[in-house]
Amino acid sequence: MDNAAIWRAAAKDIFWYQAPTQLLDDSRPPSYRWFPDGVTNACYNALDIHVEQGRGTQTALIYDSPVTTTTRQYTYAELLAKVSQCAGLLVNLGIQKGDRVLIYMPMVPEAVIGMLACARIGAVHAVVFGGFASNELAARIDDAQPAVILSASCGVEPARIVPYKPLLDGAIELAAHAPAHCVILQRPQLPANLVPGRDLDWQGAMSTAVAVPCEPINANDPLYILYTSGTTGQPKGVVRDTGGGIVALKWSMANIYNVKTGDVYWAASDVGWVVGHSYIVYGPLFAGCATVLFEGKPVGTPDPGAFWRVIEAHDVKVLFAAPTALRAIKKEDPDCDYMGQYSVAPLQALFLAGERCDPSTLAWAQANLAVPVIDHWWQTETGWPICANCLGLQAMPVVPGSPGRAVPGYDVQVLDSTGNTAQTEEVGALVIRNPLPPGTFTTLWNAPERFEASYFSRYPGYYETGDAGYIDENGYVFVMSRTDDVINVAGHRLSTGVMEDVLLLDEEVVECAVVGVADALKGQVPLGFLVLNSAATARPDQAVSRAIAHMRNTLGPVAAFRQCTVVQRLPKTRSGKILRSTMRQIADGEPWNMPATIDDPDTLQEIAIALARLGYPRT
Ligand code: COA
Ligand code: AMP
């Protein structure tokens, strides 16, 4: 089937108030619009349709929270009732179609309810991951300009309670934009003080709200904004449209993940990331599955058997996790003693994404789970997989180190530095020929020029993924590294450029560099180098402690910025460019060449000595 036929057929599989007569508006490249005259609603496709078709008593959402020792299930009818009421709450607060609602919540059912409530009335949700601190939250508040923020009093991490409310209050204080209202879910672990006039208690506001029906939404109207790391301090607000999002995600559930109505699907991610949007909330519900919302970690909640317990307890058919989660389990339970305590028989496939899956983790999972272990490659921007082994179409042999072949709809190519097609197995920029398929991003919020400049200008006619890699003779794609400053820390996408901006806020730091170095558990971790000014009064160890604390308070604990050192100077080219990639190669113990353009070769020797003091290279 050609592309047009695939998407025409897939579009017939969802509910439309007004079915699209046009498949693709390609009149303004690189902006493409799928199903431009269709009218639909994401919440209707996620909930109402299943209840109307007689599946109201089927389980929709399984909340499993080892950190609060809670398990709660919602049927489709129950979830629909909560979501309709929450939508009524938003309407009571004056929210209308197109208004933004920011959601800063831990992994609780109310986060899912809030997202779907927005979709119900055509409000645009912007979910911010709980591991980000006030400054990052403030930047997102200013960009999205939400009229209302949905939040909770606290998050529950294995070793501590995270007070969300002070972080939210701090962010609102920092932001130029002020939301009219915050609706706060009070959690018993740490209730929060509410600001009179601005803050409402979630339960109280829900109790006075009445259910509202779905609003018909134009296919190209935004469903949500999701911020992701860019190379500047200003995060990129990826915009997903409504019609394409529904069509693509529903198609992917059947054709990539091979699940059907009634199956239990679990993406062990967080609603703050794209995986959470696509495969905790929308995809499984569009497909009529039961989705698992897990408030816990692969290890420590309470032990490395947590994933296997959940699979057994809830009959999970497909698990989606990050390789780092498996590495964490493998490290603590290499011989699978904990796994042996549970029956993982319900599991039929394990999908991995977020970072490259190293072959040894892949082999360990294959051997111990005895199900297909599928690495697949995607990004916040695409919203669903670019490359995968499509188990619902025709399963292909797994090739370790590769996330498989291009999924239908994506024409993946490798281009060399001159923009020409690379040879087979030649490493180059991974690009996708325009147009991208339905469900991929349609613009960047408030930044249409940046959308074009960042993704479509370097290689005209193609979307630049920001990843480098190659394609082998069988069409298997290998994703090797980023071409920009993005690093992947425990499956979380972060920018070293943003971290450098944070370090430079210290007046005694005159220059700095942050590189992502290999880490056996988290894949990559950031490592900072500081150059202090001549008037600095801080000792090097004090400057380092200050930098680490500052990063945690400004960017958030999710940055995992724990290693930093003071150096006299940074290695640079004669034109002044910091040689970050050579610094990383030295740290990782990779072979490296003295760059021909280096200004002073001694600077790299100094870096090697500083790294050796930190114990690098580690292999
Ligand atoms: N709210 C507040 N803080 C959070 C948070 C949240 N939602 N999520 C993480 N944090 C904090 C953690 O408490 C930790 O803080 P600490 O420095 O005080 O310990 C810090 O951010 C880093 O968290 P994390 O990345 O989870 O690292 P970890 O060392 O606690 O756990 C793993 C390591 C491998 C178990 C964990 O990173 C993991 O499960 N990774 C999988 C990630 C994933 O699913 N990614 C989605 C892509 S599919
Ligand atoms: P995010 O937008 O947070 O989903 O991060 C997307 C980035 O994570 C990609 O551009 C890749 O760099 C990396 N990534 C995701 N999945 C894979 C994978 N299966 N293999 C290699 N890298 C991956």
PDB file of N, CA and C and ligand atoms in Angstrom, residues 228 273-275 323 352-357 375-381 386-387 401-403 465-467 479-482 486 488 491-494, ligand 2:
ATOM      1  N   THR A 228      10.388  20.584  24.654  1.00  0.00           N
ATOM      2  CA  THR A 228      11.547  19.707  24.651  1.00  0.00           C
ATOM      3  C   THR A 228      12.796  20.561  24.539  1.00  0.00           C
ATOM      4  N   TRP A 273       6.672  13.329  29.462  1.00  0.00           N
ATOM      5  CA  TRP A 273       7.464  13.099  28.244  1.00  0.00           C
ATOM      6  C   TRP A 273       6.543  12.691  27.104  1.00  0.00           C
ATOM      7  N   VAL A 274       7.080  12.702  25.907  1.00  0.00           N
ATOM      8  CA  VAL A 274       6.256  12.360  24.742  1.00  0.00           C
ATOM      9  C   VAL A 274       5.768  10.912  24.818  1.00  0.00           C
ATOM     10  N   VAL A 275       6.599  10.033  25.361  1.00  0.00           N
ATOM     11  CA  VAL A 275       6.168   8.634  25.476  1.00  0.00           C
ATOM     12  C   VAL A 275       4.899   8.557  26.329  1.00  0.00           C
ATOM     13  N   PRO A 323      15.862   1.755  27.798  1.00  0.00           N
ATOM     14  CA  PRO A 323      16.943   0.812  28.088  1.00  0.00           C
ATOM     15  C   PRO A 323      17.560   1.037  29.462  1.00  0.00           C
ATOM     16  N   LEU A 352      11.628  -0.858  23.427  1.00  0.00           N
ATOM     17  CA  LEU A 352      12.566   0.034  24.096  1.00  0.00           C
ATOM     18  C   LEU A 352      12.787   1.276  23.244  1.00  0.00           C
ATOM     19  N   ALA A 353      12.888   2.436  23.889  1.00  0.00           N
ATOM     20  CA  ALA A 353      13.221   3.665  23.157  1.00  0.00           C
ATOM     21  C   ALA A 353      13.692   4.720  24.132  1.00  0.00           C
ATOM     22  N   GLY A 354      14.103   5.836  23.571  1.00  0.00           N
ATOM     23  CA  GLY A 354      14.555   6.962  24.382  1.00  0.00           C
ATOM     24  C   GLY A 354      16.044   7.165  24.232  1.00  0.00           C
ATOM     25  N   GLU A 355      16.742   6.104  23.901  1.00  0.00           N
ATOM     26  CA  GLU A 355      18.189   6.121  23.717  1.00  0.00           C
ATOM     27  C   GLU A 355      18.533   4.822  22.997  1.00  0.00           C
ATOM     28  N   ARG A 356      19.747   4.752  22.479  1.00  0.00           N
ATOM     29  CA  ARG A 356      20.147   3.532  21.787  1.00  0.00           C
ATOM     30  C   ARG A 356      20.190   2.384  22.797  1.00  0.00           C
ATOM     31  N   CYS A 357      19.675   1.229  22.389  1.00  0.00           N
ATOM     32  CA  CYS A 357      19.733   0.073  23.285  1.00  0.00           C
ATOM     33  C   CYS A 357      21.033  -0.678  23.031  1.00  0.00           C
ATOM     34  N   ASP A 375      13.850  -2.616  19.859  1.00  0.00           N
ATOM     35  CA  ASP A 375      14.331  -1.244  19.998  1.00  0.00           C
ATOM     36  C   ASP A 375      13.621  -0.429  18.917  1.00  0.00           C
ATOM     37  N   HIS A 376      13.093   0.714  19.253  1.00  0.00           N
ATOM     38  CA  HIS A 376      12.518   1.575  18.213  1.00  0.00           C
ATOM     39  C   HIS A 376      12.878   3.026  18.469  1.00  0.00           C
ATOM     40  N   TRP A 377      12.965   3.778  17.385  1.00  0.00           N
ATOM     41  CA  TRP A 377      13.554   5.125  17.425  1.00  0.00           C
ATOM     42  C   TRP A 377      12.498   6.173  17.147  1.00  0.00           C
ATOM     43  N   TRP A 378      12.386   7.132  18.032  1.00  0.00           N
ATOM     44  CA  TRP A 378      11.493   8.257  17.772  1.00  0.00           C
ATOM     45  C   TRP A 378      11.843   9.441  18.622  1.00  0.00           C
ATOM     46  N   GLN A 379      11.084  10.517  18.453  1.00  0.00           N
ATOM     47  CA  GLN A 379      11.425  11.796  19.068  1.00  0.00           C
ATOM     48  C   GLN A 379      10.145  12.512  19.496  1.00  0.00           C
ATOM     49  N   THR A 380      10.302  13.483  20.369  1.00  0.00           N
ATOM     50  CA  THR A 380       9.163  14.323  20.755  1.00  0.00           C
ATOM     51  C   THR A 380       8.502  14.896  19.499  1.00  0.00           C
ATOM     52  N   GLU A 381       9.339  15.313  18.553  1.00  0.00           N
ATOM     53  CA  GLU A 381       8.812  15.970  17.361  1.00  0.00           C
ATOM     54  C   GLU A 381       7.916  15.030  16.546  1.00  0.00           C
ATOM     55  N   ILE A 386       9.668   6.370  14.301  1.00  0.00           N
ATOM     56  CA  ILE A 386      10.190   6.574  12.944  1.00  0.00           C
ATOM     57  C   ILE A 386      10.659   5.220  12.395  1.00  0.00           C
ATOM     58  N   CYS A 387      11.362   4.498  13.238  1.00  0.00           N
ATOM     59  CA  CYS A 387      11.864   3.173  12.861  1.00  0.00           C
ATOM     60  C   CYS A 387      11.431   2.172  13.917  1.00  0.00           C
ATOM     61  N   GLY A 401      21.570  -3.359  18.051  1.00  0.00           N
ATOM     62  CA  GLY A 401      22.158  -2.054  17.739  1.00  0.00           C
ATOM     63  C   GLY A 401      21.329  -1.235  16.786  1.00  0.00           C
ATOM     64  N   SER A 402      20.289  -1.835  16.194  1.00  0.00           N
ATOM     65  CA  SER A 402      19.448  -1.090  15.249  1.00  0.00           C
ATOM     66  C   SER A 402      18.002  -1.050  15.740  1.00  0.00           C
ATOM     67  N   PRO A 403      17.352   0.112  15.628  1.00  0.00           N
ATOM     68  CA  PRO A 403      15.930   0.165  15.960  1.00  0.00           C
ATOM     69  C   PRO A 403      15.045  -0.296  14.809  1.00  0.00           C
ATOM     70  N   THR A 465      16.549  15.238  11.632  1.00  0.00           N
ATOM     71  CA  THR A 465      16.191  14.650  12.930  1.00  0.00           C
ATOM     72  C   THR A 465      17.100  15.108  14.062  1.00  0.00           C
ATOM     73  N   GLY A 466      18.326  15.572  13.702  1.00  0.00           N
ATOM     74  CA  GLY A 466      19.295  15.903  14.753  1.00  0.00           C
ATOM     75  C   GLY A 466      20.074  14.682  15.201  1.00  0.00           C
ATOM     76  N   ASP A 467      19.779  13.541  14.614  1.00  0.00           N
ATOM     77  CA  ASP A 467      20.532  12.321  14.911  1.00  0.00           C
ATOM     78  C   ASP A 467      21.428  11.985  13.723  1.00  0.00           C
ATOM     79  N   VAL A 479      21.107   4.340  14.670  1.00  0.00           N
ATOM     80  CA  VAL A 479      21.155   5.709  15.195  1.00  0.00           C
ATOM     81  C   VAL A 479      22.352   5.778  16.136  1.00  0.00           C
ATOM     82  N   MET A 480      23.339   6.590  15.788  1.00  0.00           N
ATOM     83  CA  MET A 480      24.603   6.533  16.522  1.00  0.00           C
ATOM     84  C   MET A 480      24.784   7.661  17.534  1.00  0.00           C
ATOM     85  N   SER A 481      24.421   8.889  17.174  1.00  0.00           N
ATOM     86  CA  SER A 481      24.691  10.011  18.081  1.00  0.00           C
ATOM     87  C   SER A 481      23.867  11.206  17.644  1.00  0.00           C
ATOM     88  N   ARG A 482      23.868  12.242  18.444  1.00  0.00           N
ATOM     89  CA  ARG A 482      23.196  13.487  18.068  1.00  0.00           C
ATOM     90  C   ARG A 482      24.175  14.362  17.298  1.00  0.00           C
ATOM     91  N   VAL A 486      22.235  17.931  22.261  1.00  0.00           N
ATOM     92  CA  VAL A 486      21.293  17.158  23.077  1.00  0.00           C
ATOM     93  C   VAL A 486      21.994  15.922  23.637  1.00  0.00           C
ATOM     94  N   ASN A 488      21.189  12.369  26.219  1.00  0.00           N
ATOM     95  CA  ASN A 488      20.108  11.552  26.762  1.00  0.00           C
ATOM     96  C   ASN A 488      20.530  10.979  28.097  1.00  0.00           C
ATOM     97  N   GLY A 491      17.320   8.263  29.567  1.00  0.00           N
ATOM     98  CA  GLY A 491      16.167   8.359  28.663  1.00  0.00           C
ATOM     99  C   GLY A 491      15.534   9.738  28.650  1.00  0.00           C
ATOM    100  N   HIS A 492      16.092  10.689  29.400  1.00  0.00           N
ATOM    101  CA  HIS A 492      15.555  12.051  29.408  1.00  0.00           C
ATOM    102  C   HIS A 492      16.397  12.914  28.480  1.00  0.00           C
ATOM    103  N   ARG A 493      15.720  13.679  27.637  1.00  0.00           N
ATOM    104  CA  ARG A 493      16.434  14.504  26.653  1.00  0.00           C
ATOM    105  C   ARG A 493      16.779  15.864  27.266  1.00  0.00           C
ATOM    106  N   LEU A 494      18.049  16.186  27.293  1.00  0.00           N
ATOM    107  CA  LEU A 494      18.503  17.429  27.914  1.00  0.00           C
ATOM    108  C   LEU A 494      19.515  18.106  27.000  1.00  0.00           C
TER     109      LEU A 494
HETATM  110  P1  AMP B   2      12.905  12.580  22.925  1.00  0.00           P
HETATM  111  O1  AMP B   2      12.507  13.709  22.051  1.00  0.00           O
HETATM  112  O2  AMP B   2      13.032  12.949  24.359  1.00  0.00           O
HETATM  113  O3  AMP B   2      12.040  11.383  22.712  1.00  0.00           O
HETATM  114  O4  AMP B   2      14.369  12.170  22.485  1.00  0.00           O
HETATM  115  C1  AMP B   2      14.602  11.848  21.143  1.00  0.00           C
HETATM  116  C2  AMP B   2      16.020  11.461  20.954  1.00  0.00           C
HETATM  117  O5  AMP B   2      16.334  10.314  21.762  1.00  0.00           O
HETATM  118  C3  AMP B   2      16.318  11.033  19.541  1.00  0.00           C
HETATM  119  O6  AMP B   2      16.553  12.116  18.676  1.00  0.00           O
HETATM  120  C4  AMP B   2      17.543  10.159  19.741  1.00  0.00           C
HETATM  121  O7  AMP B   2      18.696  10.934  19.898  1.00  0.00           O
HETATM  122  C5  AMP B   2      17.237   9.457  21.040  1.00  0.00           C
HETATM  123  N1  AMP B   2      16.565   8.183  20.803  1.00  0.00           N
HETATM  124  C6  AMP B   2      15.284   7.864  21.008  1.00  0.00           C
HETATM  125  N2  AMP B   2      15.051   6.574  20.723  1.00  0.00           N
HETATM  126  C7  AMP B   2      16.225   6.050  20.305  1.00  0.00           C
HETATM  127  C8  AMP B   2      16.641   4.763  19.852  1.00  0.00           C
HETATM  128  N3  AMP B   2      15.814   3.730  19.814  1.00  0.00           N
HETATM  129  N4  AMP B   2      17.931   4.613  19.464  1.00  0.00           N
HETATM  130  C9  AMP B   2      18.798   5.639  19.518  1.00  0.00           C
HETATM  131  N5  AMP B   2      18.464   6.874  19.953  1.00  0.00           N
HETATM  132  C10 AMP B   2      17.199   7.085  20.343  1.00  0.00           C
END
